[in-house]
Short mmCIF file of C-alpha atoms and ligand atoms in Angstrom, two decimals:
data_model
loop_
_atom_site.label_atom_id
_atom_site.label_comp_id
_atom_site.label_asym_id
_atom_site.label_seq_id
_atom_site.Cartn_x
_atom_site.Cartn_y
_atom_site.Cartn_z
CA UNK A 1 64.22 -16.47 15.04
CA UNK A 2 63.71 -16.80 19.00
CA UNK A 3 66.88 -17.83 20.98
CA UNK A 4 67.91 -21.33 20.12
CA UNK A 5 67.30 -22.67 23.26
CA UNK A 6 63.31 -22.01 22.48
CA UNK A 7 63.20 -24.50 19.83
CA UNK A 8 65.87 -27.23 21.85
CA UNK A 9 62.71 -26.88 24.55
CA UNK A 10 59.86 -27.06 22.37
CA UNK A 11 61.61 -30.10 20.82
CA UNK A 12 62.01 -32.21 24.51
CA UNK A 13 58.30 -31.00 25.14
CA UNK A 14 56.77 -32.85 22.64
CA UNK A 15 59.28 -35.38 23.21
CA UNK A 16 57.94 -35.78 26.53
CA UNK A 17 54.55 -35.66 25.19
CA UNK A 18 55.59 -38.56 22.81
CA UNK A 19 57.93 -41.22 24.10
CA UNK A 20 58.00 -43.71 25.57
CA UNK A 21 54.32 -44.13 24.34
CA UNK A 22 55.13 -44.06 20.95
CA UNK A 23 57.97 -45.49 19.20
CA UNK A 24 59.60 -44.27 15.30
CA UNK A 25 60.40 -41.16 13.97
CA UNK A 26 59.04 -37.83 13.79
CA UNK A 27 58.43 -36.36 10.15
CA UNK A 28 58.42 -32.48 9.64
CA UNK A 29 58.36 -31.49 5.79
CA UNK A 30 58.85 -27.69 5.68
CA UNK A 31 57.52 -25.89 2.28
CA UNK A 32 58.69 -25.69 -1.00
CA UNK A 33 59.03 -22.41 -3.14
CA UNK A 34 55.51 -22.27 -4.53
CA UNK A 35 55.73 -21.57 -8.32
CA UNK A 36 52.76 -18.65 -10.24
CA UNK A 37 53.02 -19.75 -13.49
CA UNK A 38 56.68 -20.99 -14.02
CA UNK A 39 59.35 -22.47 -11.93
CA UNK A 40 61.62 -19.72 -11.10
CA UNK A 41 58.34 -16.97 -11.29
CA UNK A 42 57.14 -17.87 -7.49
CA UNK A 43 54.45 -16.93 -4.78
CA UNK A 44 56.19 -14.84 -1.77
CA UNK A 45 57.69 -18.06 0.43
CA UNK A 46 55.74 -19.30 3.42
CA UNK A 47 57.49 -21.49 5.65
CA UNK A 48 55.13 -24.14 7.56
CA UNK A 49 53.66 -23.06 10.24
CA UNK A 50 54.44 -26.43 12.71
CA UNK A 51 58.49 -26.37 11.05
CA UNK A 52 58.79 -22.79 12.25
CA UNK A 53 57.36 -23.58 15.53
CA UNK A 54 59.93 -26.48 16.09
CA UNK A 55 62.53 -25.61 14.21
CA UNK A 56 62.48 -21.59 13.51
CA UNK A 57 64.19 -22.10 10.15
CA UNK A 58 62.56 -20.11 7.18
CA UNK A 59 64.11 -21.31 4.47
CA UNK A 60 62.54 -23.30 1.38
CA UNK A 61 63.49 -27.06 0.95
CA UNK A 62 64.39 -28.15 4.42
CA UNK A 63 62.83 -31.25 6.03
CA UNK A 64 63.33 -32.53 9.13
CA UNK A 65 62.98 -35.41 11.78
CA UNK A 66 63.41 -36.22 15.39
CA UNK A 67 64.03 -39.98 16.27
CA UNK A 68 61.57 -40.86 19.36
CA UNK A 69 64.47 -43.83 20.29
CA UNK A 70 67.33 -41.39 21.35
CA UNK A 71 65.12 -37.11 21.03
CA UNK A 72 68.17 -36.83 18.09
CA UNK A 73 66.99 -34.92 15.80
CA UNK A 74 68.03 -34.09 11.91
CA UNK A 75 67.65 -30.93 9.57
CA UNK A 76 67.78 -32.10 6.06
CA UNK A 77 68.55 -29.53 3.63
CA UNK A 78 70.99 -28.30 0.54
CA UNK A 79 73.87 -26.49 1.40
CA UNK A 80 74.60 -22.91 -0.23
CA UNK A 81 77.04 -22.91 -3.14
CA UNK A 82 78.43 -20.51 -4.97
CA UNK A 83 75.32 -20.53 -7.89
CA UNK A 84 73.20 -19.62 -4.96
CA UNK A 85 75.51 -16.66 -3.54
CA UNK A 86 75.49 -15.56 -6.85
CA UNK A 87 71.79 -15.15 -7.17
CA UNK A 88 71.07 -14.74 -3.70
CA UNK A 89 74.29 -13.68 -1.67
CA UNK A 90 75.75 -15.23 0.96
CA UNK A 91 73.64 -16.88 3.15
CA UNK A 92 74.01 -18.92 6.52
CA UNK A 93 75.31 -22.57 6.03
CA UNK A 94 73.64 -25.56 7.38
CA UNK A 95 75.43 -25.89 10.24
CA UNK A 96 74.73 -22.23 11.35
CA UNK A 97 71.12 -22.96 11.10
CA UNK A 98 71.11 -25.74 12.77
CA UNK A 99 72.71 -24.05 15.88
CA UNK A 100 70.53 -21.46 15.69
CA UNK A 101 68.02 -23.84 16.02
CA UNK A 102 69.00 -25.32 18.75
CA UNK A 103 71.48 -27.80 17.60
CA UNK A 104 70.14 -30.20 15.24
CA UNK A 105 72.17 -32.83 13.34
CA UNK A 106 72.41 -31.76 9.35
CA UNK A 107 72.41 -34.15 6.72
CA UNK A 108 72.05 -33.83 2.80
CA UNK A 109 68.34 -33.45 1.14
CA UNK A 110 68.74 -37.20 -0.39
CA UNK A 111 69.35 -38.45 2.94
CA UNK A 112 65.90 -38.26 4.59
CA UNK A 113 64.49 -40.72 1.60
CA UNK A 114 67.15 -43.08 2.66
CA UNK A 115 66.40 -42.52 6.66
CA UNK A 116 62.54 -43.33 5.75
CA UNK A 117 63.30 -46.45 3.63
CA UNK A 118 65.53 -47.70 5.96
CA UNK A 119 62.35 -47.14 8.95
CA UNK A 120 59.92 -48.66 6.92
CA UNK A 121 62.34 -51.95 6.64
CA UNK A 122 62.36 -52.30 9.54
CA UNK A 123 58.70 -51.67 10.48
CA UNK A 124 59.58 -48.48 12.40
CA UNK A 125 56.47 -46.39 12.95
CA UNK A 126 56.88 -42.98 10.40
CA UNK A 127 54.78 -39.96 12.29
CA UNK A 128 54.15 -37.62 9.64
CA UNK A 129 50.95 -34.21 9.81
CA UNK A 130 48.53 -34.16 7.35
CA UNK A 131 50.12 -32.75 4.35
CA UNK A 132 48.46 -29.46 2.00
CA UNK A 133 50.65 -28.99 -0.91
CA UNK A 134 51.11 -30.71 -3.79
CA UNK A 135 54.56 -31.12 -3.68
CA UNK A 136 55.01 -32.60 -0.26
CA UNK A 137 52.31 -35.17 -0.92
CA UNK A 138 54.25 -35.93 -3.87
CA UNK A 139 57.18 -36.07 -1.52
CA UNK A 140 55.51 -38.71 0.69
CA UNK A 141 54.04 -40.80 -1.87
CA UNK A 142 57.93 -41.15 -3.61
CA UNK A 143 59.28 -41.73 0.10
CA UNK A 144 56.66 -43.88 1.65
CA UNK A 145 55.80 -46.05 -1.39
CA UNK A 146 52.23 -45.53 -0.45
CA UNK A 147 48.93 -43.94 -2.78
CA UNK A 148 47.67 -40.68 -1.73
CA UNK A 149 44.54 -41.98 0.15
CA UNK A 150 46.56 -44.42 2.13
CA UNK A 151 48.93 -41.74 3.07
CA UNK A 152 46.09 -39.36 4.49
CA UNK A 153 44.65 -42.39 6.17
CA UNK A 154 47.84 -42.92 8.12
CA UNK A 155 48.53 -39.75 9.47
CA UNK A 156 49.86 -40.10 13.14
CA UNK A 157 46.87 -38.84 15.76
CA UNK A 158 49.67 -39.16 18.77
CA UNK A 159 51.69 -36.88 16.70
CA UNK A 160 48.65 -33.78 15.67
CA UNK A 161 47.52 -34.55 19.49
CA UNK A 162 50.69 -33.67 20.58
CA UNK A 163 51.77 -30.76 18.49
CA UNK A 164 48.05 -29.08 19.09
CA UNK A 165 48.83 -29.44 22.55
CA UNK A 166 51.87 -26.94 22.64
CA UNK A 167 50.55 -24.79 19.91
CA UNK A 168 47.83 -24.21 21.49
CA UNK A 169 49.08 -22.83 24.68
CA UNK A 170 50.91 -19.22 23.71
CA UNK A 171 54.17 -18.82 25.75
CA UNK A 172 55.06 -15.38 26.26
CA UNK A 173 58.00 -14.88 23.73
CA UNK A 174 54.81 -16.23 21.18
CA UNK A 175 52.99 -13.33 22.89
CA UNK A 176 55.15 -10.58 22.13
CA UNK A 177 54.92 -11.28 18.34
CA UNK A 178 51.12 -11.79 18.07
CA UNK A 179 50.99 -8.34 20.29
CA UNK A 180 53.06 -7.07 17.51
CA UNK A 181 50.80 -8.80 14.87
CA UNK A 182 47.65 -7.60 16.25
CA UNK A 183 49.22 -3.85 16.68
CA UNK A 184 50.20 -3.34 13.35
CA UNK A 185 46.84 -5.01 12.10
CA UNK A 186 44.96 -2.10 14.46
CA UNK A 187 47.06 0.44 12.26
CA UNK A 188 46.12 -1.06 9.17
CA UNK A 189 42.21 -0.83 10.28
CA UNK A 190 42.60 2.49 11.32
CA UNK A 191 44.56 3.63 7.62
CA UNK A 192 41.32 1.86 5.83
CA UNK A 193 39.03 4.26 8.24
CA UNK A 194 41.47 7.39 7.29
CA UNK A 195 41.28 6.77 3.65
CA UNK A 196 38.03 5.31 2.21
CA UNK A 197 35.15 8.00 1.02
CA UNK A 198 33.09 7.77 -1.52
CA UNK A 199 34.65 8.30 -5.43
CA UNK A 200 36.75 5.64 -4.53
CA UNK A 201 37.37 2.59 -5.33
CA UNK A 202 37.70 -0.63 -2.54
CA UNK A 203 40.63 -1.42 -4.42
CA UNK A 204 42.25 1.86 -3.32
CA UNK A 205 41.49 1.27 0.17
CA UNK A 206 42.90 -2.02 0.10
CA UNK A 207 45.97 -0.98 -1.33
CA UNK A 208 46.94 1.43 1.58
CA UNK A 209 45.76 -1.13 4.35
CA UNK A 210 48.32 -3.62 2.88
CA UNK A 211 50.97 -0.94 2.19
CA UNK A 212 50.95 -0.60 6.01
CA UNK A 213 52.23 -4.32 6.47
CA UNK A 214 54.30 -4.00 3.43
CA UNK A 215 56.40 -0.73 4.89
CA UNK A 216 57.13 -2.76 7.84
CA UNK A 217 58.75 -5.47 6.05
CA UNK A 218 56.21 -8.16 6.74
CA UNK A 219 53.03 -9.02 4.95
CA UNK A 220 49.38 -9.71 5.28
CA UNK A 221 48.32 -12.81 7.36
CA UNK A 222 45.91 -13.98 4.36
CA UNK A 223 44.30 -11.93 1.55
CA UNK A 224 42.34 -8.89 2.74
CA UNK A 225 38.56 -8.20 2.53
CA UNK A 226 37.72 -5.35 1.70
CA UNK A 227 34.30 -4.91 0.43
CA UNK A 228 31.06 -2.94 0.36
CA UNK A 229 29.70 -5.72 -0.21
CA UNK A 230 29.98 -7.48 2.83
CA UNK A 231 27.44 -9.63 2.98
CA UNK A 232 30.07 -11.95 0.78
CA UNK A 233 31.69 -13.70 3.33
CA UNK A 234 35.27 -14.09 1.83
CA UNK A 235 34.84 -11.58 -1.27
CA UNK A 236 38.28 -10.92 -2.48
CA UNK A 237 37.26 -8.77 -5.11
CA UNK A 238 38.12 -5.02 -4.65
CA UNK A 239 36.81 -3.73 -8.24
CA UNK A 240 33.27 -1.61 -6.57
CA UNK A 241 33.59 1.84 -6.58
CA UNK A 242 32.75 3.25 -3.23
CA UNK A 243 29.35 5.59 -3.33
CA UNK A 244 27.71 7.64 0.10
CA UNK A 245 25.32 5.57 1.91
CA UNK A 246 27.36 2.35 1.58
CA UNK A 247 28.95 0.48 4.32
CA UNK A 248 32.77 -1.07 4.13
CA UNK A 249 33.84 -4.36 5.96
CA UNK A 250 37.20 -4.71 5.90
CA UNK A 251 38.87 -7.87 7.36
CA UNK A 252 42.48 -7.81 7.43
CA UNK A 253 45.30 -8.70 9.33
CA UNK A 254 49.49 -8.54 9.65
CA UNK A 255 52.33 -11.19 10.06
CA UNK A 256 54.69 -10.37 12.66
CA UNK A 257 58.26 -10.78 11.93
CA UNK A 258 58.37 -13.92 13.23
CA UNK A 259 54.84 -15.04 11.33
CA UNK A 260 52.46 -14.83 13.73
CA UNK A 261 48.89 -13.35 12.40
CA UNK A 262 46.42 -10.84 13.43
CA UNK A 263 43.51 -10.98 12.28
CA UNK A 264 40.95 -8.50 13.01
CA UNK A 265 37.70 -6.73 11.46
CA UNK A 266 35.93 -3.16 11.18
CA UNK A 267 32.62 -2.19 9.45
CA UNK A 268 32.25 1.60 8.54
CA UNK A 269 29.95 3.93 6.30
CA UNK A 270 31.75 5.31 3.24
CA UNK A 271 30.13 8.77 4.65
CA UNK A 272 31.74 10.42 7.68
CA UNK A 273 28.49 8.77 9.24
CA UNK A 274 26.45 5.79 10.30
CA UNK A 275 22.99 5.79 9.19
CA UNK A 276 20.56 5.47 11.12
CA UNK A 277 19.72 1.80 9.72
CA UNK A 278 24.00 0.82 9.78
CA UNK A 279 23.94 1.70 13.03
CA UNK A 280 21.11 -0.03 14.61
CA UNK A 281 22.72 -2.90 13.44
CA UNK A 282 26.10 -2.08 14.37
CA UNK A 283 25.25 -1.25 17.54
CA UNK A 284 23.50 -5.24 17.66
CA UNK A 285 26.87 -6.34 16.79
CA UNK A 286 28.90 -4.90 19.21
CA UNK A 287 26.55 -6.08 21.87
CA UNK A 288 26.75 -9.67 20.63
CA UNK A 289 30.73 -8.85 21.19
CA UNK A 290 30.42 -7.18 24.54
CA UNK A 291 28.06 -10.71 26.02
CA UNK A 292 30.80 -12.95 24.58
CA UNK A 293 33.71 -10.76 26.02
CA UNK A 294 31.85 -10.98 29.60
CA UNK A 295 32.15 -14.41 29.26
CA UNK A 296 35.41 -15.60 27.88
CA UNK A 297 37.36 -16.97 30.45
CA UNK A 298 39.08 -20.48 31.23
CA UNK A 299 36.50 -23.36 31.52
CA UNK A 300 33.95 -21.86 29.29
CA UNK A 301 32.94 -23.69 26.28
CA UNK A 302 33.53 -21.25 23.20
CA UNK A 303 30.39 -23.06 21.84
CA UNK A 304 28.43 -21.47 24.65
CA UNK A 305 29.94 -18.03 23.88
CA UNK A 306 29.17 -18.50 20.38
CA UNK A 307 25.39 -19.17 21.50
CA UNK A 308 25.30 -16.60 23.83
CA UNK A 309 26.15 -14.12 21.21
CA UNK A 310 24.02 -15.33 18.62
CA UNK A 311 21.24 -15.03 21.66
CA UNK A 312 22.33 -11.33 22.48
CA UNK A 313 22.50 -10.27 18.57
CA UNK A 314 18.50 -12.15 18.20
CA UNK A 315 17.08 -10.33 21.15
CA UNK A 316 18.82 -7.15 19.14
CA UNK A 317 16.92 -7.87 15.42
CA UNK A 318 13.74 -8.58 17.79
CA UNK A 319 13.27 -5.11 19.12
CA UNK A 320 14.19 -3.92 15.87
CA UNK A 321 11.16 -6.17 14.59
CA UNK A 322 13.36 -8.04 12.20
CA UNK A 323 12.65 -11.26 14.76
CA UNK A 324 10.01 -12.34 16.97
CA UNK A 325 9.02 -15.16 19.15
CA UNK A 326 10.18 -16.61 22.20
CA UNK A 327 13.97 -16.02 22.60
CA UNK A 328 15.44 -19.13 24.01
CA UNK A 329 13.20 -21.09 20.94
CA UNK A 330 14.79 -19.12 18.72
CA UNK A 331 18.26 -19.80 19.81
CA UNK A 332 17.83 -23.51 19.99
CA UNK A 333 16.40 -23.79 16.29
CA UNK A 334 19.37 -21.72 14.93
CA UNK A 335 16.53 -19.12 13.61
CA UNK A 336 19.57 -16.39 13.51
CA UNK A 337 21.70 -18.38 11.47
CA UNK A 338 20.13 -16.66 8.17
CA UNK A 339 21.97 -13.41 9.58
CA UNK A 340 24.70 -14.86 11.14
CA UNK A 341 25.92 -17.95 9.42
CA UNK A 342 29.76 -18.16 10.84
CA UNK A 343 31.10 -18.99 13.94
CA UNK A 344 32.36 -16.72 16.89
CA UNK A 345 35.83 -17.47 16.12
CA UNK A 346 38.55 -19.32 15.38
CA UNK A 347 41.89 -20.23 17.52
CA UNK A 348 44.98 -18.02 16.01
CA UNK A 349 48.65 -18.27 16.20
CA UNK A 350 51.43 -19.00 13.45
CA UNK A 351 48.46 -19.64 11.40
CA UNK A 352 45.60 -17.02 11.38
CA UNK A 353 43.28 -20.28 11.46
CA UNK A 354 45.73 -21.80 13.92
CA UNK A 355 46.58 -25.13 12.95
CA UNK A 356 43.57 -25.73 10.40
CA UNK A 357 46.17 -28.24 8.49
CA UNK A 358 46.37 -30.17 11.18
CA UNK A 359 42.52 -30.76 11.21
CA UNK A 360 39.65 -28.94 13.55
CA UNK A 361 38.40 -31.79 15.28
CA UNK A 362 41.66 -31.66 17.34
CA UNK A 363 42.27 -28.04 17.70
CA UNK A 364 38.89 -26.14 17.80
CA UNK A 365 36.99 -29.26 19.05
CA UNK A 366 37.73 -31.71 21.81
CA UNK A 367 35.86 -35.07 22.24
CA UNK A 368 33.02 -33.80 24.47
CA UNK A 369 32.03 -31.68 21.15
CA UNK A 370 30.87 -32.83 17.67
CA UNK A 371 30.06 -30.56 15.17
CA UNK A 372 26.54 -29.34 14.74
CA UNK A 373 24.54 -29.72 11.19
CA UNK A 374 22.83 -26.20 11.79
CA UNK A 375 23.83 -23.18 9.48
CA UNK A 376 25.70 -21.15 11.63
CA UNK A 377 26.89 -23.73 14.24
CA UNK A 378 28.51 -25.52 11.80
CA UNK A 379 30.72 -23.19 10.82
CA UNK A 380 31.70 -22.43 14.20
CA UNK A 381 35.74 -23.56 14.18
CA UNK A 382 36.17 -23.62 17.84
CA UNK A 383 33.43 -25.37 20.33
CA UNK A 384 35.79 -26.52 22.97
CA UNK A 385 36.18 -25.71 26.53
CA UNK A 386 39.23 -22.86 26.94
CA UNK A 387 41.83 -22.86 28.60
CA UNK A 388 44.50 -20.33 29.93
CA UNK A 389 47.08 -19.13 27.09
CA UNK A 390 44.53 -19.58 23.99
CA UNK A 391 44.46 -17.03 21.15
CA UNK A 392 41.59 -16.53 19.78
CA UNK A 393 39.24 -14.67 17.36
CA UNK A 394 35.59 -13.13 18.69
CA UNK A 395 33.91 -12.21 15.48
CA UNK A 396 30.19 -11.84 15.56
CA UNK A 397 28.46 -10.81 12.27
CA UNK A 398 24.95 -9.55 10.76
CA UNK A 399 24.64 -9.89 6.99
CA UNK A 400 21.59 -9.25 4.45
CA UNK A 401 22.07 -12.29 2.12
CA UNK A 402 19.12 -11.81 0.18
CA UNK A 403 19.70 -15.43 -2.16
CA UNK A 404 19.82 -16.90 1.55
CA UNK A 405 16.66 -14.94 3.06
CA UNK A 406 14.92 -15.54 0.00
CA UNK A 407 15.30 -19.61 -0.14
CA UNK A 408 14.31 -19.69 3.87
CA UNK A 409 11.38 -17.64 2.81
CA UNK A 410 10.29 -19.93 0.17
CA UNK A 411 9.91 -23.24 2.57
CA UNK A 412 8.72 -20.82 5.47
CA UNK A 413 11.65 -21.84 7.08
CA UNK A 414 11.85 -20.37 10.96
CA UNK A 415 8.95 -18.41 10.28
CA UNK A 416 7.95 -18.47 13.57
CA UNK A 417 10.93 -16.63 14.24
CA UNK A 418 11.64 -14.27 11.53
CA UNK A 419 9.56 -11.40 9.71
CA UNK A 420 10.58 -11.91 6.33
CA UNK A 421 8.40 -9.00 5.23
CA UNK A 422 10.83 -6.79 7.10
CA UNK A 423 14.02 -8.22 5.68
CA UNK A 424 13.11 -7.18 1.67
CA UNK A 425 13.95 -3.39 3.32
CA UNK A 426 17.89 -4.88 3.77
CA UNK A 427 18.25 -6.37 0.88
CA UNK A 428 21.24 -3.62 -0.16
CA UNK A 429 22.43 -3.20 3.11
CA UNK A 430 25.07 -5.52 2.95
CA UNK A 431 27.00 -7.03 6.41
CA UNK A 432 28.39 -5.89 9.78
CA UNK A 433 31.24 -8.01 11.07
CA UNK A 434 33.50 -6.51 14.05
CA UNK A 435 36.68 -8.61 15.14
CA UNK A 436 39.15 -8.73 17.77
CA UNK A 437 41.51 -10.88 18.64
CA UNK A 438 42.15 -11.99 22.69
CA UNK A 439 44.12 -13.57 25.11
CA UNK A 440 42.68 -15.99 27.40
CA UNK A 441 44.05 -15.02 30.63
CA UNK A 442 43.86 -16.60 34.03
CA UNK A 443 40.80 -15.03 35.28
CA UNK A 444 39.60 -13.21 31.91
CA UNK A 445 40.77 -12.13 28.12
CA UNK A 446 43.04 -9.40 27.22
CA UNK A 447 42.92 -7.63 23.73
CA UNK A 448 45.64 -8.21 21.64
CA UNK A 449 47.16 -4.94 19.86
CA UNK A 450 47.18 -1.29 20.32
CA UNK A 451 43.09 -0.33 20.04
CA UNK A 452 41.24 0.45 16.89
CA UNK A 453 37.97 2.34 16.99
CA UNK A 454 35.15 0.13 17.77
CA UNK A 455 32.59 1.60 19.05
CA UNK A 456 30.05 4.15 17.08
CA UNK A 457 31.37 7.33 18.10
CA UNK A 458 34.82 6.14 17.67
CA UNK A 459 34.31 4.94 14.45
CA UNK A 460 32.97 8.73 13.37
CA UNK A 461 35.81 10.14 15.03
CA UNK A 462 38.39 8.68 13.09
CA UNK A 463 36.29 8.94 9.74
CA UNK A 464 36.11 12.96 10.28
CA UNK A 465 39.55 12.59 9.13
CA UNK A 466 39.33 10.84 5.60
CA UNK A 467 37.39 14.21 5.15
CA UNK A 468 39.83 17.35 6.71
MN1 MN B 501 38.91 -14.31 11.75
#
């Protein structure tokens, strides 16, 4: 945990943020073991990612409120007996977490039911977050007396608002463990470079990328990619065996010990080597991450980025004679989105998609922005103007999707813009994808995390070794 006195000042923040605007209390369900496929047989335990911020306390079954009328605010939670020692051994009391916390009142798990019921008697306003598991919808429906859809109808805006706010903005204690995130993610990118050649399977590569968060005593920030196959966005099958003249995409990424995420990608040939056709459109990539990288700064709309890159990365696939037409036309028709069909990036934090639960309308996009219709664009998780202190993702992309190319073909879609008879020549290349992750500092970015080889000649560097 950070020092107590983090969480006591994260707490009056967003009580400042709140009251006297807003009157009623302040809901915070933390997670639940998760069960596999019995009770006691569980998932590894994640904490929730807005209970750790406020509270630090990763422990399953606590819940917790703050009362907007007098900041007091309430852990609820089961204290340790002697069944649990047994099983688990001794562990910290209530009490002790609430102080290391901050100071928090404690109060017994059946209590918070009876704090809600008494609220809603007396037409007290309950904030509560969107909820994503089962069991704490369950939770709120037995509490609140409510259906599902009228819960999710009444989550509090003032209260997401608020709680994006802070999140949002990466103090520098926050900054230390995503530094620490994104540094052991580098190592984990550069152990997938040092090990995979062809004989091989993507499964063995995978296994000694996550070893490296493993040894550390942390774990990976969501499963890892790994695939020849790249062109599959989120393919979380490892089973292909690895043959020369293939290319490997590996997106991966660490927790920190405080559960902060990295989250960053590399592309590299299975052969010591880039072909000549990988690396044409490697090198396109990297350029569509150098423009957006020249332009991330406070102020800027990450939409713009986005478009910018997308604009760099055409003008690339046009002088390789994969595109054609007038540039700016392109752009504007989303004529690229048949390579490309992500967004830049995403904001990162706690969560690798930072916040997501809360709902990407408030963290990714502000007012000024709604969300585009256009393959791509609408994917893009983060349009809005940035600001000093963000954490984000730049991950520009080039895949060869040939059920994709082939239905644009069919209705001539873009065919102003796109030499289809070209693309039938990439229809086994599979994708590029190259990720970082960055600080948005006052003038500029920073990269977060010791480096990992990016550019071509780096790449081949550090794949000489998987060979000697
Ligand atoms: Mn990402």
């Amino acid at each position: 945990m950070f020092a107590p006195d983090i969480y006591r000042q994260r707490r009056s923040a967003l009580l400042s943020l709140l009251s006297p605007a807003n009157q009623g209390l302040l809901l915070f369900l933390g997670n639940e073991e998760s069960p596999m496929n019995y009770r006691d047989n569980v998932y590894k335990f994640r904490q929730d990612s807005t209970f750790l911020y406020f509270f630090g306390i990763d422990r399953p079954g606590m819940n917790a409120t703050i009362d907007l009328a007098d900041g007091s605010a309430t852990l609820y939670g089961e204290e340790m007996t002697i069944d649990h020692v047994i099983w688990m051994g001794p562990q910290p009391s209530l009490q002790e977490l609430a102080e290391s916390s901050g100071g928090l009142n404690i109060a017994t798990p059946e209590a918070l039911p009876a704090r809600i019921s008494r609220g809603i008697g007396s037409n007290e306003p309950l904030h509560y977050l969107p909820a994503y598991r089962g069991d704490s919808i369950l939770n709120l429906i037995r509490w609140c007396g409510k259906s599902q859809e009228a819960l999710a109808a009444g989550v509090s805006e003032a209260f997401i608002r608020a709680v994006v706010a802070l999140r949002s903005i990466k103090s520098s204690e926050e900054l230390v463990q995503l530094e620490q995130a994104c540094s052991r993610t580098a190592t984990m990118h550069i152990t997938g470079m040092k090990t995979a050649k062809p004989g091989l399977r993507e499964s063995d590569v995978m296994a000694a990328v996550r070893r490296v968060p493993l040894s550390m005593g942390a774990d990976t920030s969501f499963p890892i990619i790994c695939s020849k196959r790249g062109e599959v966005l989120h393919n979380h099958h490892h089973d292909n065996l690895l043959r020369s003249g293939d290319l490997l995409l590996l997106d991966a990424g660490s927790e920190s010990d405080l559960h902060y995420a990295g989250d960053m990608t590399r592309t590299f040939p299975v052969d010591a080597t880039f072909t000549q056709k990988q690396r044409e459109i490697y090198e396109i990539v990297l350029g569509g991450m150098e423009t957006a990288f020249g332009m991330i700064k406070p102020g800027i709309a990450y939409r713009d980025v986005h478009l910018a890159a997308a604009r760099s990365m055409t003008e690339g696939l046009q002088q390789l004679g994969l595109m054609k037409g007038d540039l700016d036309e392109s752009v504007a028709a989303g004529a690229h989105g048949v390579f490309f069909p992500h967004g830049l990036g995403h904001m990162m934090g706690l969560d690798v998609h930072d916040m997501e639960d809360l709902g990407e309308k408030y963290v990714g996009y502000t007012d000024e922005f709604t969300r585009s219709t256009q393959l791509g664009l609408k994917s893009l998780r983060l349009a809005r103007h940035l600001q000093e202190g963000f954490v984000l993702t730049v991950e520009p992309g080039i895949y060869f999707i040939p059920p994709l190319i082939e239905k644009w073909k069919a209705t001539d879609a873009h065919s102003a813009f796109i030499n289809y008879d070209k693309l039938e020549a990439y229809y086994s290349f599979g994708g590029v994808r190259i990720e970082d992750d960055v600080l948005v500092t006052k003038d500029g970015y920073k990269i977060l995390g010791t480096p990992a080889p990016k550019s071509v000649r780096e790449v081949e560097e550090m794949r000489q070794e998987a060979f000697s």
